[in-house]
Every structure is written in structure tokens, then in C-alpha cells.
XYZ file of C-alpha atoms in Angstrom:
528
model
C 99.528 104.234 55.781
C 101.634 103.125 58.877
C 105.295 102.996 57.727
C 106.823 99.857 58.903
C 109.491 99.610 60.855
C 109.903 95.969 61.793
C 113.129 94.719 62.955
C 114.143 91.552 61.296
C 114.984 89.094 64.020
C 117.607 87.268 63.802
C 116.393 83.192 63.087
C 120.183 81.313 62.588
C 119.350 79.170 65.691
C 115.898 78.302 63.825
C 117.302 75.104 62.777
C 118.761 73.998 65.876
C 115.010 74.428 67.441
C 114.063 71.914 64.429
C 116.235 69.690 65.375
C 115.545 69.254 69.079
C 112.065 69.183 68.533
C 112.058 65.039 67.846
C 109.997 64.286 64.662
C 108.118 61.699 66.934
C 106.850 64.501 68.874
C 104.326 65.068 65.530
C 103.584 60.592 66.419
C 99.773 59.786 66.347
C 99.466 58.413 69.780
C 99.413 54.176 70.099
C 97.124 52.153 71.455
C 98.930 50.610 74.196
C 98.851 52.308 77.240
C 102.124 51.502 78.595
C 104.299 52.323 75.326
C 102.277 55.776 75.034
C 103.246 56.447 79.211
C 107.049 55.323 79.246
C 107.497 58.046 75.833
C 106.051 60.804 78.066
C 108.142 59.595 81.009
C 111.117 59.273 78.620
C 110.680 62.773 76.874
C 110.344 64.215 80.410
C 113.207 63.102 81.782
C 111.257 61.108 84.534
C 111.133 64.966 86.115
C 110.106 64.708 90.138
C 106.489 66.689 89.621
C 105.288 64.141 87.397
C 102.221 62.331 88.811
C 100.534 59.628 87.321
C 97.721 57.778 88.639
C 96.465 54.460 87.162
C 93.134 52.972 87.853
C 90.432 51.175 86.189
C 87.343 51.685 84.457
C 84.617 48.851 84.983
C 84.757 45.816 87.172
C 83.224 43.282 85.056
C 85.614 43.754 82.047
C 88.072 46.604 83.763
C 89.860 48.452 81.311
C 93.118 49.893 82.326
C 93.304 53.952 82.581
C 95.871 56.995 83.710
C 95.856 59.898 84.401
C 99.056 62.562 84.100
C 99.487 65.938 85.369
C 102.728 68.511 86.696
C 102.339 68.888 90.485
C 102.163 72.528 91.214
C 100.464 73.324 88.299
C 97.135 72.136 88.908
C 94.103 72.152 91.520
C 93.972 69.031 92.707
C 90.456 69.035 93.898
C 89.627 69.627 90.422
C 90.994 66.510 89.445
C 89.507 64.592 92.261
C 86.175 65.976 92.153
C 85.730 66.604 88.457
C 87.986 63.935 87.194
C 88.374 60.473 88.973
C 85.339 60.409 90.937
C 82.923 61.005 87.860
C 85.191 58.072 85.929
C 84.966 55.377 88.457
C 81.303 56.122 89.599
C 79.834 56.194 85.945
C 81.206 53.913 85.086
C 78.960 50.883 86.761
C 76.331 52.846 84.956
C 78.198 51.827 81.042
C 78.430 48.496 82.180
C 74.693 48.159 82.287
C 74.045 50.043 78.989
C 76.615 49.994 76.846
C 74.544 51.705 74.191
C 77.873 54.584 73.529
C 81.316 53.222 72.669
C 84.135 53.719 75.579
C 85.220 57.567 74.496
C 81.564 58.554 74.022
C 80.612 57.812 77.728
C 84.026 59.336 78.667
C 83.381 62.349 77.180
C 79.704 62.941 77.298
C 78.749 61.285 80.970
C 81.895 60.827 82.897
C 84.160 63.923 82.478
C 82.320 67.034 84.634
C 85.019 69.326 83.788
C 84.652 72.426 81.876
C 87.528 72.079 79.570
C 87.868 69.344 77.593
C 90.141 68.671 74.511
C 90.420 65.698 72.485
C 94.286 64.796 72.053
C 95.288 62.642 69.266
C 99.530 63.097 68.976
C 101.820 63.417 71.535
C 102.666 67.167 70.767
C 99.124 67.936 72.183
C 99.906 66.316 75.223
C 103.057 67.697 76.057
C 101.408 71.679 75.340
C 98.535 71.184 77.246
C 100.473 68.870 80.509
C 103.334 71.740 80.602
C 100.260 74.819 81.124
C 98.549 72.721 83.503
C 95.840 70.246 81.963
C 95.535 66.604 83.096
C 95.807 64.339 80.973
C 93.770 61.091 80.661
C 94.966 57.980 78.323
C 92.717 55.278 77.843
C 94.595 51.267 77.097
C 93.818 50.002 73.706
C 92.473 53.680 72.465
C 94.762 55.772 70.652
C 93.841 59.434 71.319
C 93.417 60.995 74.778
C 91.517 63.673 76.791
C 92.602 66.991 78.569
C 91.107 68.477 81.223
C 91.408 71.903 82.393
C 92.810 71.812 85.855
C 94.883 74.900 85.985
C 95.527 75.552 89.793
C 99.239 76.796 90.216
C 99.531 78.753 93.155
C 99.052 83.109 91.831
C 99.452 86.165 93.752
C 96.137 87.826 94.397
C 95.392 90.967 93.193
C 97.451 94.102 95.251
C 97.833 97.863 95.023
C 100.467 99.040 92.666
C 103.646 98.990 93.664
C 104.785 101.488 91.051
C 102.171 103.870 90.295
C 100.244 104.506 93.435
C 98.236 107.573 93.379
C 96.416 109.755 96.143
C 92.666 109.303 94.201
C 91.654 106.394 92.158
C 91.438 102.454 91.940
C 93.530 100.349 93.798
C 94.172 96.899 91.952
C 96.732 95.941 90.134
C 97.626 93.208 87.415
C 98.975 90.198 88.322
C 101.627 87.756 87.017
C 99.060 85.918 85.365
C 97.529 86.202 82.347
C 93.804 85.591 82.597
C 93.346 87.904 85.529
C 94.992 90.694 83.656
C 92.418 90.465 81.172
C 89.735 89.808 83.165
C 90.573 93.459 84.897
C 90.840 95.376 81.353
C 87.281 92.939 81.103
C 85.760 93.964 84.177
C 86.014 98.409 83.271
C 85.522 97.786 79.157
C 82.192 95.533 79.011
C 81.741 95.965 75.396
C 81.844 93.115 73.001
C 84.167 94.724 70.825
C 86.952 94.505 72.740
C 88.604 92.006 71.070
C 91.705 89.524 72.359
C 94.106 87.618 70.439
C 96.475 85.377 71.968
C 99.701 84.076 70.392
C 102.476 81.726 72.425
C 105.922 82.972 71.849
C 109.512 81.709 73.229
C 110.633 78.004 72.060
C 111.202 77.185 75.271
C 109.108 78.724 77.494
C 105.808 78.763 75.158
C 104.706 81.809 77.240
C 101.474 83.457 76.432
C 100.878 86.589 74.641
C 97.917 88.091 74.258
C 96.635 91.979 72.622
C 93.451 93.816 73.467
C 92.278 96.567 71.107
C 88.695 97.716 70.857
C 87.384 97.237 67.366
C 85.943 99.466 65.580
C 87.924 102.454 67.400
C 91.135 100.865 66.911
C 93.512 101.818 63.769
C 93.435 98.531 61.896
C 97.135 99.598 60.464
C 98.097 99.694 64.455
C 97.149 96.412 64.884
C 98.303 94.917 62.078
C 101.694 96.062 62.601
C 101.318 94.911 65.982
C 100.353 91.279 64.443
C 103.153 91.929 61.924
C 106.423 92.717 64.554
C 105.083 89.796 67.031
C 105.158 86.911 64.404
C 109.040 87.935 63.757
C 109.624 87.315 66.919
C 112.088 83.603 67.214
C 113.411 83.629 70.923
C 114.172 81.061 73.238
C 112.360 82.238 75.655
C 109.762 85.137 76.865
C 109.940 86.066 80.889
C 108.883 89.814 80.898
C 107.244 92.167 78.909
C 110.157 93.589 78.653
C 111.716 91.156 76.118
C 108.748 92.292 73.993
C 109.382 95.798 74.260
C 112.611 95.672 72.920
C 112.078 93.099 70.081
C 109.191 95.222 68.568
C 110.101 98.820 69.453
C 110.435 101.313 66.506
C 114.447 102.679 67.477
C 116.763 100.642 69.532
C 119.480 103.664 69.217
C 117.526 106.087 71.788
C 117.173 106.809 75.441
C 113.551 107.693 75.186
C 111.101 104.926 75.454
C 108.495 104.618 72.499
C 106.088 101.799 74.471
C 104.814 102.856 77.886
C 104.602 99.941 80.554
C 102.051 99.800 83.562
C 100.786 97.940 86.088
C 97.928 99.497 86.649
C 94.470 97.981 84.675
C 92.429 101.808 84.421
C 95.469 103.164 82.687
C 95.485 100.153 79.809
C 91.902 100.516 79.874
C 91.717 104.065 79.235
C 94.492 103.632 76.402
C 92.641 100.869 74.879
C 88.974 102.952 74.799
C 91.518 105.975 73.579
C 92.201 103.292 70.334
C 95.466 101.977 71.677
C 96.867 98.132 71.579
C 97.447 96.620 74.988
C 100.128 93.510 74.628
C 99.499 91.441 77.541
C 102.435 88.890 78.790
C 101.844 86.049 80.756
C 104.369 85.861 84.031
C 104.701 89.675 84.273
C 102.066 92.562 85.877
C 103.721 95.358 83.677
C 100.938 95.419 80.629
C 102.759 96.815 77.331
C 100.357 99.749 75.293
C 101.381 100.817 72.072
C 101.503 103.746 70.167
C 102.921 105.521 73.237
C 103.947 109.231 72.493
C 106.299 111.455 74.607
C 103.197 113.612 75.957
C 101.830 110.005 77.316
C 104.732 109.809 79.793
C 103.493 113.284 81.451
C 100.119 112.060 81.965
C 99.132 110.137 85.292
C 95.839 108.344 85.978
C 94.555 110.285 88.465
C 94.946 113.578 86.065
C 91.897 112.357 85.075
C 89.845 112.045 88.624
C 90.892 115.427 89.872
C 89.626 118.670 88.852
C 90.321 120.006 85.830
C 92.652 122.902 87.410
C 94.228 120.728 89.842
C 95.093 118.106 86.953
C 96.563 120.861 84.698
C 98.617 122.606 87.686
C 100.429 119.460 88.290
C 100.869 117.895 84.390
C 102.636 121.768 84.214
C 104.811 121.176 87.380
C 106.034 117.526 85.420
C 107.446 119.303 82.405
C 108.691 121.692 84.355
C 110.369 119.342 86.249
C 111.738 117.727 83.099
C 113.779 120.552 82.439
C 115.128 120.651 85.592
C 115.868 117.338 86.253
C 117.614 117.253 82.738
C 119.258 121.113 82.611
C 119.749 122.262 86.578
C 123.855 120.506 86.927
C 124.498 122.002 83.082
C 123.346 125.325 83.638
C 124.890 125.632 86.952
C 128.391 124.298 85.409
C 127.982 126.815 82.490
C 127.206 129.874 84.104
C 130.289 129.140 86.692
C 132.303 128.422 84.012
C 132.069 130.697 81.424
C 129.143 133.174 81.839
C 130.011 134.295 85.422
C 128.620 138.240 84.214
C 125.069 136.844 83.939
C 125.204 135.720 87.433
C 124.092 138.536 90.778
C 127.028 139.659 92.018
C 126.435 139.180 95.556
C 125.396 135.966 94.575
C 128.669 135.786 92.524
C 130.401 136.475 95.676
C 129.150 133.977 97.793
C 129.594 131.188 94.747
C 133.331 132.331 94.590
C 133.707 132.096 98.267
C 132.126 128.545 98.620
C 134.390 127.042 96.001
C 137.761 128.755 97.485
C 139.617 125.960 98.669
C 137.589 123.202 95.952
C 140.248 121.317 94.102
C 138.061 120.270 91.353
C 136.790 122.103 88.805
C 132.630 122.419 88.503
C 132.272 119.499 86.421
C 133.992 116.872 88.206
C 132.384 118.410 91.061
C 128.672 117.999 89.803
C 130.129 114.260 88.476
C 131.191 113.154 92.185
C 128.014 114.154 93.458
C 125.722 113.204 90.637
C 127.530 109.501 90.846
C 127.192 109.264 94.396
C 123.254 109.939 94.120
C 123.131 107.567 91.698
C 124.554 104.901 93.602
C 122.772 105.492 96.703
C 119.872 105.720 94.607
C 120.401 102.028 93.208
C 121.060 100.723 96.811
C 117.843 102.248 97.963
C 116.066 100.274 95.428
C 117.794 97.199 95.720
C 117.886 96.479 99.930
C 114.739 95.601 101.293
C 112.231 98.680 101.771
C 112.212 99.134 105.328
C 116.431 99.499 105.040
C 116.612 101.138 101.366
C 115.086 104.058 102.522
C 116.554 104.370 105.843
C 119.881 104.272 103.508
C 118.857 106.940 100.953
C 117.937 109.377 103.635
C 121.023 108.850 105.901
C 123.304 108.663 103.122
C 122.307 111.388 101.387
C 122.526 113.376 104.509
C 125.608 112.721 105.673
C 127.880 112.261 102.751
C 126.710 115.441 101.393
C 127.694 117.148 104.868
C 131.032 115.260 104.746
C 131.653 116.132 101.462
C 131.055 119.978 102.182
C 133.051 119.665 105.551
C 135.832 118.103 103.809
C 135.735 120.663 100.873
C 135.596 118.456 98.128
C 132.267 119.988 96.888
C 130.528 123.259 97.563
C 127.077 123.810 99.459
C 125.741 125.149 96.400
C 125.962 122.083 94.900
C 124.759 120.175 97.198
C 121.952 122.238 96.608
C 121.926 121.516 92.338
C 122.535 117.691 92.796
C 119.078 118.167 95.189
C 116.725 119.940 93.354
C 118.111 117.672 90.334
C 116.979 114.295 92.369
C 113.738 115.663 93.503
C 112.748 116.533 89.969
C 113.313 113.488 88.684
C 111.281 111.299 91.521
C 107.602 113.508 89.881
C 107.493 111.575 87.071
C 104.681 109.057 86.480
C 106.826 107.262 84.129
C 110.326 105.032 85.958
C 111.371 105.121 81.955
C 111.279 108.661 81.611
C 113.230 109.499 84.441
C 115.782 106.662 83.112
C 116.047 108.355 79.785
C 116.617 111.973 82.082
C 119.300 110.570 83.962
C 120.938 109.219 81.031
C 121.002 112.850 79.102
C 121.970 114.725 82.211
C 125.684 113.593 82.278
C 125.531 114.374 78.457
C 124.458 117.903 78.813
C 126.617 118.727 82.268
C 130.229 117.452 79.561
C 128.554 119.857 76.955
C 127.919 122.464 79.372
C 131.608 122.354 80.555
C 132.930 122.681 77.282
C 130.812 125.008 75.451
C 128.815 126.438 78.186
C 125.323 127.808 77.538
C 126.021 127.732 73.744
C 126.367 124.249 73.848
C 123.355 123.361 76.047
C 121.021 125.567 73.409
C 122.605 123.147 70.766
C 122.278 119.978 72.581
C 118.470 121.145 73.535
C 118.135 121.559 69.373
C 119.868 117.831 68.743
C 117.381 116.514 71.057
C 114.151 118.171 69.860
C 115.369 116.962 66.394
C 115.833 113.634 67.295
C 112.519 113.541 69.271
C 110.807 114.753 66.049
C 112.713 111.767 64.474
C 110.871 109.168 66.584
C 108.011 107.231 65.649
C 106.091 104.621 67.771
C 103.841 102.165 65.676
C 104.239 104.884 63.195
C 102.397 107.940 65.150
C 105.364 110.591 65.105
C 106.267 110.540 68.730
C 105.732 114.427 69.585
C 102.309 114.168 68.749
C 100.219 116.727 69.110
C 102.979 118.753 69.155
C 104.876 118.230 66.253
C 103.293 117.496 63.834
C 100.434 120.085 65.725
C 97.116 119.314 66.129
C 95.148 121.782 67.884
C 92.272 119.401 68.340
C 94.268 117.778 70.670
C 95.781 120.531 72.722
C 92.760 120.190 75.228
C 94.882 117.433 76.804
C 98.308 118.150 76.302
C 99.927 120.776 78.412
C 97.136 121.093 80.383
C 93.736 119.240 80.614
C 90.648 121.198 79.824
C 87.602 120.540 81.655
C 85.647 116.649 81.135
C 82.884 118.354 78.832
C 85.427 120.083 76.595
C 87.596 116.354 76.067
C 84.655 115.401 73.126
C 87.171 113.058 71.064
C 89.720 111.071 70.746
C 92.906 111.608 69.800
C 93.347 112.192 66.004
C 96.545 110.755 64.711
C 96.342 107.791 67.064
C 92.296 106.745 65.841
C 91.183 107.208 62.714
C 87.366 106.145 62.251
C 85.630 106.530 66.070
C 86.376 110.037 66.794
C 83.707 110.955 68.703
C 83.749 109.707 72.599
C 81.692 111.927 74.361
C 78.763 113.711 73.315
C 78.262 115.750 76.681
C 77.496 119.560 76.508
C 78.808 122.072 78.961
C 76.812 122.248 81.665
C 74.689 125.059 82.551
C 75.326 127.334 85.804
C 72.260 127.720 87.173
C 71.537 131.445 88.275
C 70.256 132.683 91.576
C 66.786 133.849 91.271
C 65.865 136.343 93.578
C 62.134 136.048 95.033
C 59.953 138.707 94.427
């Protein structure tokens, strides 16, 4: 059974939401037109990009109609085409047979849109006008139509921007929601994947929606999923991000425990693997929970290479882990205090590099480590065609000035280097966060304890990493706890054949994903 973990939200501005939502917003709509359109206009705050549009239904006996809709957020040659010209043409048809009553021939033989929702208070109205409906009001009838229009302007889908690989598909989620799902859609086409969709922010009512395929899925995963979302009393939603860190298992950690992408095959492959996808509306970064610390190793296209070539580089990433995270330490350590464990020609040269550096090694490794970081942030912040031109030129010549001026040594120059480039392999921007973050830690350790205190920090960290739970699968999964089962696609990824099931911990029931044998090498027959 999942332990749960839910963080209690804090709801002391619950009443103040009460309270500004007007009881009258609960009203039955009334039957005159013009009372029922100044309380929208009223509520509203006569707002610029409302558009109304008042006509009339009939010409005999004309009865007085409106429409109402947000500028911007719909297609307007929806509501032209599907909306007003089916009312006003029909309707010399009703005045000849006026067999239906006035909503019946509304609904059933004028209205040619797809979506179409009775509306009877004037809560209704305001949820569907604010996502992008029209709505139609009718004098002397007291309940109202909405038509699907949704038309707001949407990026199409693009390459990732973020995870771009060398082999493997090239689209990308949007900011909006239904084209998100209709990409995790158009790779699972199973009718068991199942969406649920829940509106969350008081403000901003933005959509929320998870995908899970049933009958793979843990049904404990997903109803602690279900469980931490309803908790959730915020203003407002913008990102996925707000979700991440309302539902998340430890605030108190630098490593993340749910992985973020933008790229639909990954979610999908997560999903099929018996994973939750939480989908935001407004955002192309897709949430997938439980995330483990192996999953930020693994990259898409480990999966459409070769088995060997997929293995050679998932080895390289945790190899660069530990050199992204121990390189500076070590270095300040073994300069520090174990200066017999290092070559001595190579001693030498070390000693001769630092005569005439003021600072000791770990003020040294700070300077430079700082400045990377801050040339790192302007590189990402300028626009591309400058931020890189920046990086490069920075990092070349203020770590030549430095050197020149004899603030730092070449060597390391060198450290702060390798350091940087390790940290750019990783598939995962919130692993190499988390990296950065430690790596000042362990360099102040280093220069206090030296490589005694590195070997204890490593042991603080593996024990807080065993610690860590995400959804309630322990986070060093298959590691610790160790499941060999899984080691086919841990370190290393073992042929397609071989990767017969799913992981263990994470799905309980569906096990079983591929039933394919290894093949058979054919032999070379010789003709007699």
C-alpha cells in the first residue's frame, strides 16, 4: 500500500474566495433579456473584448436575441457560419411550422455547431464565455445556449526546444491542452488510456488533466495522484511547475522526484511503462509521476539506438554525474591535504602554477565556479544568437585573464571545464540543477576535511537518496531496494528482445509487455 505523503495545503484564504464569489453568481438566469445582459456586462467590468451582437429571430413576430463571446478567444467563422447564419435562415422555416416550441427549433434545427450546452444560471455562463464558448440568450426565455467556438490564436506544433535528440520524433507539446493529448492520443491508440480532467486555480480555472493506461496502471498511483490534486486551493495555476511543487513527496531536497518533458514519445512511453502523465493547460512541459533517480539518466533516443550504443552513452551520463558533482572537491582535497597521493612531477608543476596565487584552492575553485555560473545564466537569458556568442567569448577570455593576471591557476581552469562540460550531458535541466547545487557543498567539505569528508558527504547523500520516495516508489529503484528483474535497463540497456516487462515496483498487475523471443542467427550453409 502506497504510503501517503500529501502535503496539507494551506486553505486560510478559502473564505475570502467565498466571499468574492457573489451568491448571485449561483442566480437562475431571468427572463428578460436586457436585465440578464447588463449583469454580465456589470460582473465583467464592461472589459474591451466583450462582443455582443443582438439580432432577431423571425420577422412576423421577431423575437429579440444576443449573442456574447471574449474576442481573441474564439473563431469567428465559427460563429458566423455555424451560429448566426443557421439562426436567422431557419428561422423563416419556424414561422411556417411552428410545430416545436422556440428552444426546441434552436437547439435541434438552427444551431450547426458541435458543442452545445444548455445554460440555466449565470455561473455557467461566465465558465464557459471565459474558455471560449459563445453564448446565446434568448428575450423572455430564462436559460441559454453555449456553443463551442474555441479559436484563440496557439502555437503549432515545433521541435523541442529542450530535449532535441540526433534519432527520433520531432514534435513537441504545445501550450495547449487538447493538442497535448491528442499527441500522447495519436502513439497510444488503445481505449484504455484513460483521461481525467480537473480545473484548478480560483482565478485562473486552468485545466488539468492525467493520462494513465488502465489496467497497467497502479490504481494506488493514481489515486494518490487524485488524492494530492484535490488539496490543491491556489489562486492561480500558470505552469506545471506550480503542480510539481504542491504535490511532490519532499520539498527539503535538491533532487527532483517528478520528471518534466516536452517531448510526447517520452510521456507516452512512461504512460505504456504504468506511469501518470499530469497534463497542464498553458504550459508544453507534461508532468509524469512516479519518477525515480535512474529515470533522469535515461534519454528517448536510448531507446532507438542500438543496444550497445544506448548502454555506452547511459554509462558516460553517470559517469559524468560524478564528475560534474566531485571534479572541484577532489581537486581542492588532494591540493590541500593529500598532496603524497598526487605524481610528483605532476606535483611539481601544480606547485609551480599556483606560486604567486593569493588565494587559497577553495576560493580559487569559488571565483571560477561563480563566474561560470553567471555566464552560464546570461547565456540562457540573451537572445540565442548573442547568449552563445557570450558563453564562448566569455569563457575564453576571462579564463585567460584570470590566468594572466594570476588570480587562478591553469589547472583550474582546466577543473572548472571538465566540471561544465559534464554537467551540459544530462537529459534532465533538473538534474544538472540539483548537481550544481551539491557541488559548492562538497568543494566547502572538501576544503575542510579533504577526501575524508567527501567519502562522508558521498554516504549523507546516498542515505538521503535512499530516503526519497516519489508517489511512494522508493526513489533508487531498482537499485535500492534491488530488483534484478529490472537491471536489464538500468546501468545499461540490454538488447529490445531481452526488455520482456515492465518495471516491477512501479506496475503491479500488467507485467508482461513484450512477448518477443530472441531472434535466431541464421547460419551460413555451405553448398554441397
Amino acid at each position: 500500500m502506497i504510503k501517503r505523503r500529501s502535503k496539507n495545503i494551506s486553505r486560510t484564504n478559502k473564505h475570502i474566495y467565498q466571499e468574492n464569489i457573489s451568491s448571485a453568481f449561483d442566480e437562475d438566469l431571468l427572463k428578460v433579456l436586457n436585465n440578464n445582459l447588463d449583469y454580465i456586462l456589470k460582473t465583467l467590468g464592461n472589459s474591451s473584448d466583450i462582443v455582443t451582437r443582438h439580432f432577431q429571430l423571425g420577422k412576423s413576430n421577431p423575437t429579440k436575441a444576443i449573442i456574447i463571446y471574449m474576442d481573441g478567444l474564439v473563431d469567428k467563422e465559427t460563429v458566423q457560419h455555424y451560429l448566426l447564419d443557421p439562426l436567422i435562415d431557419n428561422f423563416k422555416q419556424y414561422e411556417i411550422d411552428k410545430s416545436l416550441s422556440l428552444l426546441q427549433f434552436v437547439q435541434h434545427y438552427s444551431i450547426s455547431a458541435a458543442e452545445l450546452t444548455e445554460i440555466y444560471t449565470f455561473k455557467k455562463i461566465f465558465e464557459h464565455l471565459l474558455i471560449g464558448d459563445t453564448i446565446l440568450l434568448i428575450d423572455g426565455v430564462a436559460q441559454g445556449f453555449a456553443i463551442g467556438s474555441k479559436g484563440a490564436s496557439e502555437r503549432s506544433v515545433e521541435s523541442p526546444k529542450t530535449q532535441d535528440l540526433v534519432r527520433g520524433p520531432r514534435d513537441a507539446f504545445t501550450e495547449s491542452i487538447n493538442v497535448n493529448t491528442a499527441l500522447i492520443r495519436k502513439r497510444i491508440k488503445d481505449p484504455n488510456l484513460w483521461l481525467e480532467s480537473f480545473t484548478y486555480g480560483r482565478k485562473t480555472q486552468t485545466k488539468v488533466t492525467i493520462a494513465y493506461l488502465h489496467g497497467v496502471v497502479n490504481s494506488d498511483i493514481v489515486d494518490e495522484v487524485k488524492s494530492r490534486l484535490q488539496k490543491i486551493d491556489i489562486d492561480s495555476i500558470l505552469e506545471s511547475g506550480y503542480i510539481e511543487e504542491l504535490i511532490q513527496d519532499e520539498t527539503y531536497t535538491p533532487f527532483p522526484t517528478i520528471i518534466n518533458s516536452e517531448r510526447p514519445d517520452s510521456i507516452s512511453a512512461g504512460i505504456l511503462e504504468g506511469r501518470v502523465a499530469i497534463i497542464v493547460d498553458g504550459t508544453p512541459f507534461v508532468l509524469l509521476v512516479p519518477s525515480l533517480f535512474l529515470d533522469f539518466f535515461q534519454s528517448s533516443e536510448d531507446y532507438y539506438q542500438r543496444s550497445d550504443i544506448a548502454s555506452l552513452t547511459r554509462l558516460l551520463r553517470f559517469i559524468s554525474f560524478f564528475l560534474a558533482l566531485l571534479t572541484p572537491s577532489i581537486y581542492i582535497a588532494l591540493t590541500t591535504f593529500h598532496q603524497e597521493m598526487i605524481p610528483t612531477t605532476l606535483l611539481i608543476s601544480l606547485a609551480a602554477q599556483r606560486e604567486g596565487i593569493p588565494f587559497p584552492a577553495l576560493i580559487e575553485a569559488l571565483i571560477m565556479e561563480i563566474t561560470f555560473e553567471l555566464l552560464r545564466e546570461a547565456g540562457i537569458r540573451l537572445p540565442n544568437p548573442i547568449g552563445s556568442a557570450i558563453s564562448i567569448v566569455g569563457a575564453l577570455v576571462l579564463g585567460q585573464a584570470a590566468v594572466d593576471a594570476g588570480i587562478v591557476s591553469a589547472t583550474m581552469v582546466i577543473v572548472v571545464s571538465l566540471t561544465a562540460i559534464s554537467s551540459f550531458i544530462f537529459p534532465s535541466y533538473n538534474l544538472a540543477i540539483s548537481v550544481r547545487m551539491l557541488r559548492f557543498l562538497f568543494m566547502i567539505i572538501a576544503a575542510s576535511f579533504g577526501l575524508f569528508g567527501i567519502f562522508i558527504g558521498l554516504l549523507i547523500l546516498v542515505l538521503h537518496l535512499t530516503s526519497l520516495r516519489s508517489f511512494g516508489i522508493p526513489y533508487l529503484t531498482p537499485f535500492a531496494p534491488f530488483a534484478p528483474a529490472d537491471q536489464k535497463d538500468a546501468l545499461i540497456r540490454l538488447p529490445r528482445w531481452s526488455l520482456l516487462s515492465r518495471p516491477r515496483l512501479i506496475n503491479q498487475q500488467n507485467i508482461t509487455r513484450e512477448k518477443t523471443k530472441q531472434p535466431q542467427t541464421p547460419r551460413n550453409k555451405k553448398n554441397h
